[in-house]
Structures are given as structure tokens and as C-alpha cells.
Coordinates of C-alpha atoms in Angstrom, one line a residue:
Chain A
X1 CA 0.0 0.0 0.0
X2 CA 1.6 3.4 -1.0
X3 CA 2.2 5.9 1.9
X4 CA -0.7 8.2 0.1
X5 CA -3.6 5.8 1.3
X6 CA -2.1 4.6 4.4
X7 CA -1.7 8.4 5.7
X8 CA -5.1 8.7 4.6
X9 CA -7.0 11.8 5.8
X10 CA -9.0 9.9 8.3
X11 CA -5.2 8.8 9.9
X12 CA -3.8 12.3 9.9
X13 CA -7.1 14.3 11.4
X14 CA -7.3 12.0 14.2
X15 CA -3.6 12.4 14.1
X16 CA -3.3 16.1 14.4
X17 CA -7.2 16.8 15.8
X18 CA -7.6 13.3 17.9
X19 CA -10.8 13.7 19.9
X20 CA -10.2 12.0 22.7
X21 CA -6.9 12.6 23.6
X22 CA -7.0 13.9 27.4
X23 CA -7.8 12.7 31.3
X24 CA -10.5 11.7 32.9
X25 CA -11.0 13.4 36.4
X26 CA -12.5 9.9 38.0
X27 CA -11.3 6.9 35.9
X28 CA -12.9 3.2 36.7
X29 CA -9.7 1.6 35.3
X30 CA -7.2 3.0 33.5
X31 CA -3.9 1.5 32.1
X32 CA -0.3 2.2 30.4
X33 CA 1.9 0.3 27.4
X34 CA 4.5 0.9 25.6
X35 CA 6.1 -0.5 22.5
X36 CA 8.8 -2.2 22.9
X37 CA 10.1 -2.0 19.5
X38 CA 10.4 1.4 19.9
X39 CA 10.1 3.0 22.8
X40 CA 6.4 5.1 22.1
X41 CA 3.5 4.6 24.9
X42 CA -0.3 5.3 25.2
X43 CA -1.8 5.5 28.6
X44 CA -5.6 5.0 28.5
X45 CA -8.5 5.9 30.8
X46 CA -11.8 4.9 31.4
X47 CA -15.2 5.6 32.9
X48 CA -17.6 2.3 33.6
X49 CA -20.5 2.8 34.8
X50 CA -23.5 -0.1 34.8
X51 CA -21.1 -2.2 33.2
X52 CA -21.1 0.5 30.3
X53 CA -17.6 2.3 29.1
X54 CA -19.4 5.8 29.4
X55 CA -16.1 7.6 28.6
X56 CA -12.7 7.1 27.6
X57 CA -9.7 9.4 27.1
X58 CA -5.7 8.6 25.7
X59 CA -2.6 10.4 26.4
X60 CA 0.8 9.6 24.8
X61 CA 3.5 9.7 22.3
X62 CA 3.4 7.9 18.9
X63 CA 3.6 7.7 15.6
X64 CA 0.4 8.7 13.0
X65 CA -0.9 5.1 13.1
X66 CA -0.8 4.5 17.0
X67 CA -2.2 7.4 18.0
X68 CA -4.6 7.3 15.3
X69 CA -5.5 3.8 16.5
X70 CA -5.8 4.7 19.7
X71 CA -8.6 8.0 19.3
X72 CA -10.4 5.4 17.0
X73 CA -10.3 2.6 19.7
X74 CA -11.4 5.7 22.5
X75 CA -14.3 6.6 19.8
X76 CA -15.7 2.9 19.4
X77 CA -15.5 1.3 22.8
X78 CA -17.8 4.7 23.9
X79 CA -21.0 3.6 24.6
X80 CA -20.0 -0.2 24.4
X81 CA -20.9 -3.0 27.4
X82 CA -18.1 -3.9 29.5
X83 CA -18.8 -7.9 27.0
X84 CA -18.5 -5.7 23.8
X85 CA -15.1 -4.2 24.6
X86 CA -13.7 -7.4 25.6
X87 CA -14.3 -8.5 22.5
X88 CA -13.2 -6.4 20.4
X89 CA -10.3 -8.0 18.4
X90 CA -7.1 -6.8 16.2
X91 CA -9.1 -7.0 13.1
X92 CA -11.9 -4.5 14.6
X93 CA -8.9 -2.2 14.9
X94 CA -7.8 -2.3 11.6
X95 CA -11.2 -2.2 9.7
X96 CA -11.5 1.3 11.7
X97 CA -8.1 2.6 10.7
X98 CA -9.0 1.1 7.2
X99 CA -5.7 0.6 6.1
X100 CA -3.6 -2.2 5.1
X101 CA -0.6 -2.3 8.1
X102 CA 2.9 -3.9 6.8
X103 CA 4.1 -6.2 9.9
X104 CA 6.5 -4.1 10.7
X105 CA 4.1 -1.5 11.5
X106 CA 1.1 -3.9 13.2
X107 CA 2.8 -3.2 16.2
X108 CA 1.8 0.5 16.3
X109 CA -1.8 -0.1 15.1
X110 CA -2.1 -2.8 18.2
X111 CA -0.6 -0.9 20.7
X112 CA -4.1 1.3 21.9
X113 CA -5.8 -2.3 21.6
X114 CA -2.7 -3.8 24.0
X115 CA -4.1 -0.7 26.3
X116 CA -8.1 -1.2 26.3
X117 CA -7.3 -4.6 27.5
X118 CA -5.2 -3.9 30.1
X119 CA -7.2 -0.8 31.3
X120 CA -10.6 -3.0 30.9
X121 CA -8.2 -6.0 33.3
X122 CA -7.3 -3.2 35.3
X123 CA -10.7 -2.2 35.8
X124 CA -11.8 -6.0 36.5
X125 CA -9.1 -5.7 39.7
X126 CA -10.7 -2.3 40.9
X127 CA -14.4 -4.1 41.3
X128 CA -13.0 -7.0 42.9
X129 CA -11.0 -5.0 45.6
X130 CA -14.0 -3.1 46.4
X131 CA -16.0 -6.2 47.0
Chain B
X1 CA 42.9 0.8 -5.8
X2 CA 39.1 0.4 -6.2
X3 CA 37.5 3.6 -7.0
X4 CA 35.1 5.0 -4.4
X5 CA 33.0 6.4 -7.3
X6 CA 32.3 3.6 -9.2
X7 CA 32.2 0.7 -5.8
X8 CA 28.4 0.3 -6.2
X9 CA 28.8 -2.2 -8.8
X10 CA 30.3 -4.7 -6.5
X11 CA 27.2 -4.6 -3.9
X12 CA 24.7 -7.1 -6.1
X13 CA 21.5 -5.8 -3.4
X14 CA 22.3 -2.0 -4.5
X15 CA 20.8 -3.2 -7.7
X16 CA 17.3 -4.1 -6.1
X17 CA 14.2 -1.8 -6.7
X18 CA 12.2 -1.2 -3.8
X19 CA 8.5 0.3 -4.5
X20 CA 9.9 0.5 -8.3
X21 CA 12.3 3.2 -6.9
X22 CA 16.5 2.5 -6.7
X23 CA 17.5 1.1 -3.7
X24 CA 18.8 4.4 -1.3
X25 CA 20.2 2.4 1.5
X26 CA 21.0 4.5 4.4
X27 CA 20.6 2.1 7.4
X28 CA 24.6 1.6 7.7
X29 CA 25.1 1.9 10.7
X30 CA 22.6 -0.6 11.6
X31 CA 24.4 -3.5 9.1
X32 CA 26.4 -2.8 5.8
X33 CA 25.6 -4.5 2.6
X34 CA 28.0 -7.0 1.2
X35 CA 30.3 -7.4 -2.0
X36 CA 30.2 -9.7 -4.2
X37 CA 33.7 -10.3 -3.0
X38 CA 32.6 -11.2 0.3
X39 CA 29.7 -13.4 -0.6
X40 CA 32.2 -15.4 -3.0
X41 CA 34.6 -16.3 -0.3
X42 CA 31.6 -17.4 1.8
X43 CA 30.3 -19.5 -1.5
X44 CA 33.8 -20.5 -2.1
X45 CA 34.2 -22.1 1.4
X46 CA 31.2 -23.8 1.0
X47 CA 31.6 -25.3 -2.4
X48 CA 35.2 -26.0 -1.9
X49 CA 36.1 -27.0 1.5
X50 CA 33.6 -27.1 4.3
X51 CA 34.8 -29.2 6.7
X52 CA 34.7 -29.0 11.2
X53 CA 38.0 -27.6 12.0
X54 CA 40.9 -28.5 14.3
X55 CA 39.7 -32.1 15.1
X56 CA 39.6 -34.0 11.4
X57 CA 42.8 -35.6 9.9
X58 CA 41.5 -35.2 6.1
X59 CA 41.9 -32.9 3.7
X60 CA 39.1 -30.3 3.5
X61 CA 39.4 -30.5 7.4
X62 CA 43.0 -28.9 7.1
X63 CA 42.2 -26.7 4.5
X64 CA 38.7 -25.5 6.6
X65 CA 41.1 -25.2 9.9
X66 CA 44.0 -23.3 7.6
X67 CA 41.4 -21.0 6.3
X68 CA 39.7 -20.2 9.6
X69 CA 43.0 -19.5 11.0
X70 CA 44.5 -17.5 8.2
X71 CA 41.3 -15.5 8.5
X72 CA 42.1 -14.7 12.4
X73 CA 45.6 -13.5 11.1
X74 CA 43.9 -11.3 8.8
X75 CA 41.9 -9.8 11.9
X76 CA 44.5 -9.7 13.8
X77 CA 46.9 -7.4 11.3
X78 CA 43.4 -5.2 10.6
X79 CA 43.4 -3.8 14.3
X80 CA 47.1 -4.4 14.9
X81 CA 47.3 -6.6 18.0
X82 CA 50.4 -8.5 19.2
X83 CA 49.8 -12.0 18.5
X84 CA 46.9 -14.3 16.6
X85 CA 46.2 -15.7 20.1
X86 CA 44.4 -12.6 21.0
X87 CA 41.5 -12.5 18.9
X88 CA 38.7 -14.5 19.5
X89 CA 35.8 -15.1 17.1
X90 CA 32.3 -14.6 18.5
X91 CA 28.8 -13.9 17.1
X92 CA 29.0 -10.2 17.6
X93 CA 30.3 -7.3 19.8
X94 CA 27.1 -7.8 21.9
X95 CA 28.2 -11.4 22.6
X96 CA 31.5 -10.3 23.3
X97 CA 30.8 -7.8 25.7
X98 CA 28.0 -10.1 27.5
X99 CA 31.0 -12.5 27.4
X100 CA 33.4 -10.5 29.4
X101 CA 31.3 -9.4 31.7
X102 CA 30.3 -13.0 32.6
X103 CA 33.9 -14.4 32.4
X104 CA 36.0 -11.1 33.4
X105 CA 33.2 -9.6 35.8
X106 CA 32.5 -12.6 37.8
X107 CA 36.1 -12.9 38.5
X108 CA 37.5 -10.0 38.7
X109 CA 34.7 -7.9 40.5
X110 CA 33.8 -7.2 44.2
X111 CA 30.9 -5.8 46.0
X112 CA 31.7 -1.8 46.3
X113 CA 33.8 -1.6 43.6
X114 CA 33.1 0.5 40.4
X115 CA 32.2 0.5 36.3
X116 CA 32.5 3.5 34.6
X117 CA 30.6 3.5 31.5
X118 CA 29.4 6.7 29.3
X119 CA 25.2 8.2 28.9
X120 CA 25.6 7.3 25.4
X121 CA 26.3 2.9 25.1
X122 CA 24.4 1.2 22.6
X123 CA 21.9 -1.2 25.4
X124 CA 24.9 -4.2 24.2
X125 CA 27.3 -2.2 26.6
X126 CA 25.1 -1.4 29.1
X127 CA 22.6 -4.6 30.1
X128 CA 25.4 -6.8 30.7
X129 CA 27.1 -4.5 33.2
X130 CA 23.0 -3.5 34.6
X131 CA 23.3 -7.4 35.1
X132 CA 26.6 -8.1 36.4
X133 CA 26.4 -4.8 38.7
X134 CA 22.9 -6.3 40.9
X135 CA 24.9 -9.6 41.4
X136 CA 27.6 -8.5 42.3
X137 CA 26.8 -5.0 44.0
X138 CA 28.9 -3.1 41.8
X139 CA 28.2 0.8 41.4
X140 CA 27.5 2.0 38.0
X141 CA 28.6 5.2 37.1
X142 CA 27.9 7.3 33.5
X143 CA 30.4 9.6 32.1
X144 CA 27.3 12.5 31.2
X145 CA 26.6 13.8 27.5
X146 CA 26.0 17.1 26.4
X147 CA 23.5 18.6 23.8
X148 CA 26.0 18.4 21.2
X149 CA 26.6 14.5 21.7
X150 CA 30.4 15.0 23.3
X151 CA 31.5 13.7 26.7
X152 CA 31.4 16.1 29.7
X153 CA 34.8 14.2 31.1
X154 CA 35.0 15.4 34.7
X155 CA 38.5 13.0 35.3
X156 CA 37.4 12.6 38.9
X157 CA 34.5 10.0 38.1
X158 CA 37.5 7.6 37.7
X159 CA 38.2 6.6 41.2
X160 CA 40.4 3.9 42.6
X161 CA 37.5 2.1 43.2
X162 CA 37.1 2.1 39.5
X163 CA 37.6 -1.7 37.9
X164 CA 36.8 -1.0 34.6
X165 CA 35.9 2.1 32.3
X166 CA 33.8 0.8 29.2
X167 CA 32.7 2.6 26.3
X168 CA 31.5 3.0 22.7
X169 CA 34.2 4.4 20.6
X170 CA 31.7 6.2 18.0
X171 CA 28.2 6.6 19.5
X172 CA 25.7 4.8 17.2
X173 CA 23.0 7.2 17.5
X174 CA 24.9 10.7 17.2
X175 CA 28.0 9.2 15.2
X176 CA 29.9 11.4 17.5
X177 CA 33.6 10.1 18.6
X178 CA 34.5 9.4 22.1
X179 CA 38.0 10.5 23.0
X180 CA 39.3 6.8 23.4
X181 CA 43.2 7.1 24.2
X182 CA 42.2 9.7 26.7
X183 CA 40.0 7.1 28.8
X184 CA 42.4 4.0 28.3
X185 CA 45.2 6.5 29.6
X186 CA 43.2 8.2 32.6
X187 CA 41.6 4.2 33.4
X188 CA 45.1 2.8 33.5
X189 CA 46.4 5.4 36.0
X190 CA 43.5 4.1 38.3
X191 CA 44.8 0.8 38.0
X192 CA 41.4 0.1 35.7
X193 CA 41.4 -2.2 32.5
X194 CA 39.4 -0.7 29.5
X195 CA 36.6 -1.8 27.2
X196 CA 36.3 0.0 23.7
X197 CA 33.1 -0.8 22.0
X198 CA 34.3 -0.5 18.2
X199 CA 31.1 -1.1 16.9
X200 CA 30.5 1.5 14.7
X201 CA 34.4 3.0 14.7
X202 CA 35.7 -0.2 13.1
X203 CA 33.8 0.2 9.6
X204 CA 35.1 3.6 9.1
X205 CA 38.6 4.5 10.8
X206 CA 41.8 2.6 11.1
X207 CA 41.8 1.4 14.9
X208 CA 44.8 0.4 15.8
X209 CA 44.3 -1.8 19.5
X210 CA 48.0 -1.2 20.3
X211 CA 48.6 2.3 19.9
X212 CA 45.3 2.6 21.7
X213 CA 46.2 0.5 24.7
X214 CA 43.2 -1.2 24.9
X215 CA 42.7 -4.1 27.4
X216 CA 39.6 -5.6 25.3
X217 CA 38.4 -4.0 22.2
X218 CA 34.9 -5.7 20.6
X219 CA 33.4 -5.6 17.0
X220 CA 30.8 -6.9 14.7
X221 CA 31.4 -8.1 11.5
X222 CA 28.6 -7.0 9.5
X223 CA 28.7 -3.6 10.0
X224 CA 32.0 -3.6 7.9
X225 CA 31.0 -5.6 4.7
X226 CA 31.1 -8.5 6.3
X227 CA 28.4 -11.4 7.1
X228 CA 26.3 -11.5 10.2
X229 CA 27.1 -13.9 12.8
X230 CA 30.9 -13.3 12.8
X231 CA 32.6 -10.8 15.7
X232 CA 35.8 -10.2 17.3
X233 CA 36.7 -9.7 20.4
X234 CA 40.2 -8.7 21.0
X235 CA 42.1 -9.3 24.9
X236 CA 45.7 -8.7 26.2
X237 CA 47.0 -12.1 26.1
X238 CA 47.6 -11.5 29.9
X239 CA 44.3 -10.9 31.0
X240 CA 42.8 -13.7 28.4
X241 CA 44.6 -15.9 30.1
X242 CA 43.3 -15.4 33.4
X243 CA 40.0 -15.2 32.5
X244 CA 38.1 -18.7 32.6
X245 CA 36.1 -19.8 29.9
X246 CA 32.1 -18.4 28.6
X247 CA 31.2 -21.3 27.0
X248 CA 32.1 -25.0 27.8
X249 CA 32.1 -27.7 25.4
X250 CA 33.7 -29.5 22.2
X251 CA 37.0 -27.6 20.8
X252 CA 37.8 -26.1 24.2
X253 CA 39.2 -28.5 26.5
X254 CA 42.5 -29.9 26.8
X255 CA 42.0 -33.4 28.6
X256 CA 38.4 -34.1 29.8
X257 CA 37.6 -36.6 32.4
X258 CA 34.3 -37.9 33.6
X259 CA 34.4 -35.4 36.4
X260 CA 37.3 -33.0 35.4
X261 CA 38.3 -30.6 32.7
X262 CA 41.3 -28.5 31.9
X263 CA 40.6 -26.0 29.0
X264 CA 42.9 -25.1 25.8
X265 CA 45.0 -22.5 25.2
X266 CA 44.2 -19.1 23.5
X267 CA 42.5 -18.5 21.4
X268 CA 40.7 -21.9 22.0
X269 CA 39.5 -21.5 25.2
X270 CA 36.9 -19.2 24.1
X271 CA 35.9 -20.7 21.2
X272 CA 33.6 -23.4 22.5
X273 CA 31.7 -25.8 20.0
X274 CA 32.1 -25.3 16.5
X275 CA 32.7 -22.0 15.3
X276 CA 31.1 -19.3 12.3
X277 CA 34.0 -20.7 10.2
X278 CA 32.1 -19.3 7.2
X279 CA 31.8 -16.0 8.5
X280 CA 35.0 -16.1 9.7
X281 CA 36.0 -16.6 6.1
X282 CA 33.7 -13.7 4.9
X283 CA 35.2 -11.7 7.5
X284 CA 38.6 -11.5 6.1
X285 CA 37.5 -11.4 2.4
X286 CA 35.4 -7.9 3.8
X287 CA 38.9 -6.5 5.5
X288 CA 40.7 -7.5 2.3
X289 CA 37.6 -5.7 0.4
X290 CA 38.4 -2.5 2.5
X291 CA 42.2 -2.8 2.4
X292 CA 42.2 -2.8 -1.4
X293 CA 40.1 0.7 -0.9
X294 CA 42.1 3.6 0.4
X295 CA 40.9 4.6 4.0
X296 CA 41.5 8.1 3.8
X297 CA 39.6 8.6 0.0
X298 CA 36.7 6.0 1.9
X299 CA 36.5 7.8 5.4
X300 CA 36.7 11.6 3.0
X301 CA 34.0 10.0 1.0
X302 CA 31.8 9.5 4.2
X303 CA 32.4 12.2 5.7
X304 CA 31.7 14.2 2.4
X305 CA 28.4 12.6 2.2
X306 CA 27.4 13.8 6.1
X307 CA 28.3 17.1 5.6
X308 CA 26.4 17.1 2.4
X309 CA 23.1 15.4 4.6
X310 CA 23.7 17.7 7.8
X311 CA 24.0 20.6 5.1
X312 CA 21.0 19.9 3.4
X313 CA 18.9 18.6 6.2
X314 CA 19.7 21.4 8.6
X315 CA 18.2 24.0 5.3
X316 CA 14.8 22.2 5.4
X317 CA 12.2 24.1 7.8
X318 CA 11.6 21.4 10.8
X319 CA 14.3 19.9 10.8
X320 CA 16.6 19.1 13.8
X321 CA 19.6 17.8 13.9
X322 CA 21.0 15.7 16.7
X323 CA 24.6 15.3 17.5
X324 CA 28.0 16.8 16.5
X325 CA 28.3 19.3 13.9
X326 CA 30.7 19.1 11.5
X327 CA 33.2 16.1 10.6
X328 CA 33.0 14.9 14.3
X329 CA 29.9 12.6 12.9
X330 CA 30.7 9.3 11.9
X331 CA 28.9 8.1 9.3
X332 CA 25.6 9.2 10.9
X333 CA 22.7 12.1 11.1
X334 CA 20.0 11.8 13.6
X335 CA 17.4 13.7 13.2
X336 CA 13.6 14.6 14.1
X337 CA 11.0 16.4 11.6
X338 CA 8.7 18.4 13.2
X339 CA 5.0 17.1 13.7
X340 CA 6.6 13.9 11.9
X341 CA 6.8 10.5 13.7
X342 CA 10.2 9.1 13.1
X343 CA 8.5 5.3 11.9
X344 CA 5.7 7.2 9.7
X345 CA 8.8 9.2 7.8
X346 CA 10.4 5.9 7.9
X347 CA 7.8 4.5 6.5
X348 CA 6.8 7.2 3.7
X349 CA 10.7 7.1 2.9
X350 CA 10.3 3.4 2.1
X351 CA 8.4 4.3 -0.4
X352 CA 10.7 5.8 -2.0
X353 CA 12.9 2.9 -1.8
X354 CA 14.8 5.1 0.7
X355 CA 16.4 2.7 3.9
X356 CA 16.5 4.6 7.1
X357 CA 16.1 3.5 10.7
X358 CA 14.0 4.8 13.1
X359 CA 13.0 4.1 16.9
X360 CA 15.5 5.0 20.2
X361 CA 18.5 2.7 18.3
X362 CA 18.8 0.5 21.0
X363 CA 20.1 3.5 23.1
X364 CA 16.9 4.2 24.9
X365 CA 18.2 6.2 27.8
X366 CA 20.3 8.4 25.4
X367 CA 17.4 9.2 23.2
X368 CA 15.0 9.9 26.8
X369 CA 18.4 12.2 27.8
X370 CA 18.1 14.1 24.6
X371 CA 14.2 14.7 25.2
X372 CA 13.2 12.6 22.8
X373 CA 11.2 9.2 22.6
X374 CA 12.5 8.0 19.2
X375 CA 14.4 9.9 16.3
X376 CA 15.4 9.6 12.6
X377 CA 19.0 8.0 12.0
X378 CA 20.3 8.1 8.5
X379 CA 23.8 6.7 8.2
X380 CA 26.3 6.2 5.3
X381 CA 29.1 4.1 3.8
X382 CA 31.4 3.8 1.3
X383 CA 28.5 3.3 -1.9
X384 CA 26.9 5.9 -0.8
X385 CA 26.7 8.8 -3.1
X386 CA 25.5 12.0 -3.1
X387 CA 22.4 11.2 -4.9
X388 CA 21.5 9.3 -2.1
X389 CA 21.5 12.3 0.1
X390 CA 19.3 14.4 -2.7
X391 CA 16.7 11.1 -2.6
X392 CA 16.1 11.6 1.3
X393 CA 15.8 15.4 0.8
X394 CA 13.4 14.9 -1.5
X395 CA 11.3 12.2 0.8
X396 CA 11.9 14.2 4.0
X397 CA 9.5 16.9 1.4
X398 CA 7.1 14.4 0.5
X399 CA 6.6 13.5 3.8
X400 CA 5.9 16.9 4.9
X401 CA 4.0 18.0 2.5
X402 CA 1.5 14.2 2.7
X403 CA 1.5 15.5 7.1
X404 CA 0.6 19.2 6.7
X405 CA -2.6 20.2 8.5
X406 CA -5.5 21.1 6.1

């Protein structure tokens, strides 16, 4: 796939204007990964409530596709039972980039889905210590 | 003399098209391509006289054992040590340092002593020290960096406590030189023995282990035209000799016994199993490749190419360059474009058929020192040619001009 349609607008809005980068004052669960290819992270945030992600926010430093990925990710779990973001798989994420991703680069397209499973893990952990 | 204008011919990949574009390889620094005249030798040993070495009685097993063996006279004449004895063959300089740290560390270390070690090591000189200093509670200490990739040398952070002083003799991210005879000279008034991570100095300088003074000095092969899996490190004979062995096993021993070993003499005793005798083999034909090229024509050639690249890079709005200015960069610009990813310009530059590397270059504290979480590294050798630098100019606008806001 030539770099034209792989930077394709949709990758380079969310990439300069992402809508969900930021914190969230009271996260439910929350997590942090980083690439170890290279060194980039994402830290995500979430707010659960009824066993419904309500809200979800993204901070950290990437490349185009990751933190593409990762506002896309933020955009589609919103709204989504606690069931329907666990099972949302690698292939979700790349139908919503719409790209084709070299292997080299799968790694940054994965790493905000690496990140909603640990947050939605580390949210899991927060329920249980409370009962 | 081979001509360092008209080289290309003998590198068969440099006629590849990537993405229908010519092949701009500028990932040096990260492994050299090979000549043909290297890849022959390898095919040569192969065809003609493959055989395990030092053990078998027949004929391609002497002629694989004279090879092998003329080759680690060839090594030995390319960096100038004493004797043959002194260089041992390994996978690579990561292997050789994780080998004396095991085998000259654990023996020659105590709790509260020191390792003095520079901000800018490539993670190869750096993890096996991390290792070797939490078992056997040995302080760490880090010559500091500045902004323009030089040493802050403050002689006092070599103490007495100080056991060995280790460091990269041309940074691999910044290309910048490290002021190697100065450190070998101020370790051995501490009573310290010396590491010299030749990496990246090896492919482009003549390094020359006795002048230097060095107590070990460690290289990869296939950074300088040669194959992967084939390194040296070179030791004093001295200190060799009082180091036990890494590995244990076939071609190392002297007598064995059910219960007992004694080990061979150098080189041997490091040397366990059989060896890379190919890429032993390749190795020579690469330092027989360079010798037939005049260094000073090859290292002006380089160095032309990086003035041209921090020249034209540094003109180009957004651009920042990392490092050394001027002909203190070895073979290699790092860089950053502004509102530019370093993979996604790696990535639009592949396009282009243009070979760069991108990501913290296995010097991950370095690039977090410099403020950065990954940068750009293009970095050049001798079939590099000034078109090459033109190509990435030209990418470097493509790029910017596919990320500008709308």
C-alpha cells in the first residue's frame, strides 16, 4: 500500500485533531503500554458505569498510526458493554483505521488495543477489591 | 585501488528496486551491505572446502582449519594486536561484551567496587554491566553527554575504586567520537582495564588496539562488509589468560575426564563448539575488500556525504539535527522532523525505496536524555553517493508536505 492511502485523511485528522486525547477526572480503570520495539506509549482511561464504558480518554506519544489507532479505539468502545469491549479483536482495529498495516508497523496499530485490554483488566481488579 | 565512485557495482542488493524506486540504502550503521567479493569467499568455502575444524585428519578439514585460522591472522593485522592468540571469534560485539562481563566480571569484580561506562552505550554495553552490577553489588557510574553529543569528562569519576571504564568508541546514535586514548590512559592510572566498543568505529577508521592501549576491544562483522554472525573480540593475552572460559564444550578442552576438565589454550578456550568458520572466512574477504580501498579517500568520501546530509537537512524548515556538527559525525545524522513521527517518515521514505532506521537505536536512555522518545537516523558508507542524500531530501519533502494540516 503506498504511503498516500495509508496516511489517509482519516489517519492524519485523528492524528493532528484526535478527539479524545486527554484525562478523565475519576477513571474506573485506567492502564499504560508501551512499544517495545520502539520505545512510544499510550496510557488510556476509562469511565464504567452499569457495566457500560461511558467515557474514555488517551494520552501519549506515537507515531500517526498508533495514536490514530488509539482515538479510533477511545471513539468505538464509547457507549459499548463492559462484553463488547472485551471482544473487540485486532481486526476491529484495523477495519476502523481502514488501512492495510505492513508487519512491521502492526505493532503501532495494536498498541491502543494492548491498552483497552489492560485498562478493561485493570478495571476487573478495581471491582473485585471493592468487594 | 578500487575507485570509491564507481564501488556500487560490487554490492549485487544496491541493484534491487524497492516500491519500483532504486534502492537508497542509508541504514549503515545498523548493518552494511556485502560485495560480491565477500559473498564469494563465503560461497567459495562452501563449495570447496567445508569441513569442522581442528579435530579432522582429512583434507578439506585442514584446509577448513588453515582458512579459519588465516582469517584470524587477517583480523589480527586489521586492528594491529600482538599475536593471533588474541582474537577470538564470536557472534558479535554484543556477545562479546555479554562474554566478558560474565567471564572477566565474575572474576574480577567485588561488592563496592566500580564501572565507569558513558550516557551514550548502545543497550549491548550497558545490560550486561546492569546485570553483572545487581549480582555482584557493583556501582555503575555514567560519564554525562551534552546537547552536542560530546562527553562532559570530569576525570574525577574515575576513582580507585574504579575496575573498569567501558565505552562506545563512535556513538551509534549521534556518530559522535569518544575521545578513546584519553580514557584507556586516565583508566590505567586508576589501575582500571578498559573496554572499547568499536562497533560503529571499526567500519570507518583505522583502529589500531596497540597504539590505543586497549585491554579488550569488541566488533561486529557485518557492520564492515562482512556477514552477520561473525565478531571479534580482541584481549591482552595477559588478561585472556586469566579469564576462565564463557562457554564449555567441544573444541575447548584440553584433557576431559568424567568429572574433570582443563581448557585449551588461547584462542581456544573461548571458542567453544564449532565455530562461524564461514563468516569467519567472509570476514577477512570484507577486511581484504576495505584494504584494497584507500581509507583516507573511503572515510573523505563519508564524511563528504554527512556534511552534504547535515547541510542539506539542517536547510529544510523542521528539521533538527542531533549530535556533533561538522566532521566529528561518523557516518551518521540523527534527526527529528517536526509534527513527523520518526517510523511514519520511515515509513513514507520506504516508499521511496529510501532505507532509514527509526526508533531509540537500541540506546533508549540516550534518546530519553536528549528529550526525545524516538528519532530519525540516516547513516552512510562507502556506496553511498551524493544522490542518495538528494533522494532523502526529496522524501523528507514528501513527507511533509502528505502530514501538513488542512
Amino acid at each position: 500500500m503506498p504511503s498516500e492511502q495509508l496516511y489517509r485523511q482519516l489517519i492524519l485528522d485523528r492524528y493532528h485533531q484526535p478527539q479524545y486525547r486527554g484525562q478523565l477526572a475519576r477513571p474506573d480503570a485506567q492502564a499504560k503500554e508501551t512499544n517495545a520495539l520502539c520505545g512510544d506509549w499510550l496510557s488510556m482511561q476509562l469511565t464504567i458505569e452499569s457495566n457500560v464504558v461511558t467515557a474514555a480518554k488517551w494520552t501519549g506519544e506515537g507515531c500517526a498510526i498508533s495514536l490514530a489507532s488509539a482515538d479510533l479505539v477511545s471513539e468505538h468502545i464509547t457507549g459499548r458493554s463492559l462484553t463488547e469491549a472485551d471482544a473487540i479483536s485486532e481486526k476491529d482495529v484495523l477495519t476502523w483505521l481502514g488501512i492495510e498495516i505492513k508487519p512491521a508497523r502492526l505493532q503501532c496499530a495494536l498498541l491502543s488495543l494492548a491498552c483497552l485490554r489492560s485498562s478493561l483488566l485493570s478495571g476487573q481488579t478495581a471491582e473485585n477489591d471493592v468487594s | 585501488m578500487a575507485d570509491i565512485d564507481s564501488i556500487q557495482a560490487d554490492f549485487p542488493v544496491l541493484q534491487k528496486r524497492i516500491n519500483n524506486k532504486r534502492l537508497v540504502y542509508l541504514d549503515n550503521a545498523a548493518t552494511s551491505q556485502k560485495p560480491a567479493q565477500v559473498l564469494a569467499a563465503v560461497a567459495d568455502y562452501y563449495q570447496h572446502h567445508n569441513a569442522n575444524i581442528h579435530r579432522g585428519i582429512h583434507t578439506l578439514a585442514e584446509e577448513a582449519t588453515a582458512m579459519y585460522e588465516q582469517a584470524r591472522q587477517t583480523v589480527r593485522q586489521f586492528i594491529n594486536a600482538q599475536s593471533a592468540e588474541e582474537i577470538i571469534f564470536v557472534r558479535n560485539a554484543t556477545e562479546a561484551l555479554n562474554l566478558l562481563a560474565f567471564s572477566w566480571g565474575m572474576a574480577n569484580l567485588q561488592r563496592g567496587d566500580e564501572i565507569v561506562l558513558t550516557e551514550m552505550e548502545h543497550h549491548a554495553n550497558l545490560l550486561p554491566w546492569q546485570r553483572l552490577a545487581a549480582q555482584k553489588q557493583v556501582e555503575l557510574k555514567f560519564i554525562p553527554v551534552n546537547s552536542d553529543g560530546g562527553l562532559e569528562l570530569d576525570e574525577s569519576i574515575i576513582t580507585r575504586r574504579t575496575k573498569l571504564v567501558a565505552f562506545t568508541h563512535v556513538s551509534n546514535v549521534l556518530g559522535s567520537v569518544t575521545p578513546a586514548k584519553r580514557l584507556i590512559d586516565l583508566a590505567h592510572q586508576a589501575g582500571a582495564i578498559t573496554i572499547v566498543d568499536a562497533a560503529q568505529s571499526v567500519p570507518h577508521m583505522p583502529v589500531d588496539v596497540q597504539s590505543l592501549d586497549a585491554d579488550f576491544l569488541v566488533f561486529s562483522g557485518h557492520k564492515m562488509l562482512g556477514p552477520t554472525g561473525i565478531g571479534v573480540l580482541y584481549g591482552k593475552r595477559a588478561l585472556l589468560e586469566e579469564m576462565p572460559p564463557f562457554l564449555v564444550g567441544g573444541e575447548m578442552i584440553k584433557e576431559v575426564t568424567y568429572t574433570h576438565a582443563t581448557w585449551h589454550d588461547l584462542p581456544y578456550k573461548f571458542e567453544a563448539g564449532t565455530p562461524n568458520v564461514a563468516g569467519a572466512i567472509g570476514l577477512a574477504a570484507a577486511i581484504d575488500y576495505l584494504a584494497s580501498i584507500d581509507i583516507h579517500a573511503m572515510q573523505k568520501h563519508v564524511q563528504q556525504l554527512v556534511g552534504q546530509a547535515e547541510a542539506e537537512l539542517s536547510a529544510i524548515e523542521g528539521v533538527t539535527l542531533y549530535g556533533p556538527a561538522g566532521h566529528d559525525r561518523y557516518g551518521i545524522v540523527a534527526f527529528n522532523v517536526a509534527g513527523i513521527h520518526a517510523h511514519d517518515l520511515a515509513t513514507i521514505l520506504d516508499d521511496e525505496g529510501i532505507a532509514i532506521r527509526s526508533g531509540h537505536h537500541c540506546a533508549q536512555p540516550l534518546i530519553n536524555k536528549l528529550g526525545l522518545t524516538a528519532a530519525a537516523r540516516a547513516s552512510f558508507y562507502i556506496y553511498n553517493q551524493p544522490a542518495d542524500v538528494v533522494a532523502l531530501v526529496n522524501g523528507i519533502g514528501k513527507a511533509q508536505h502528505m502530514f501538513k494540516e488542512r
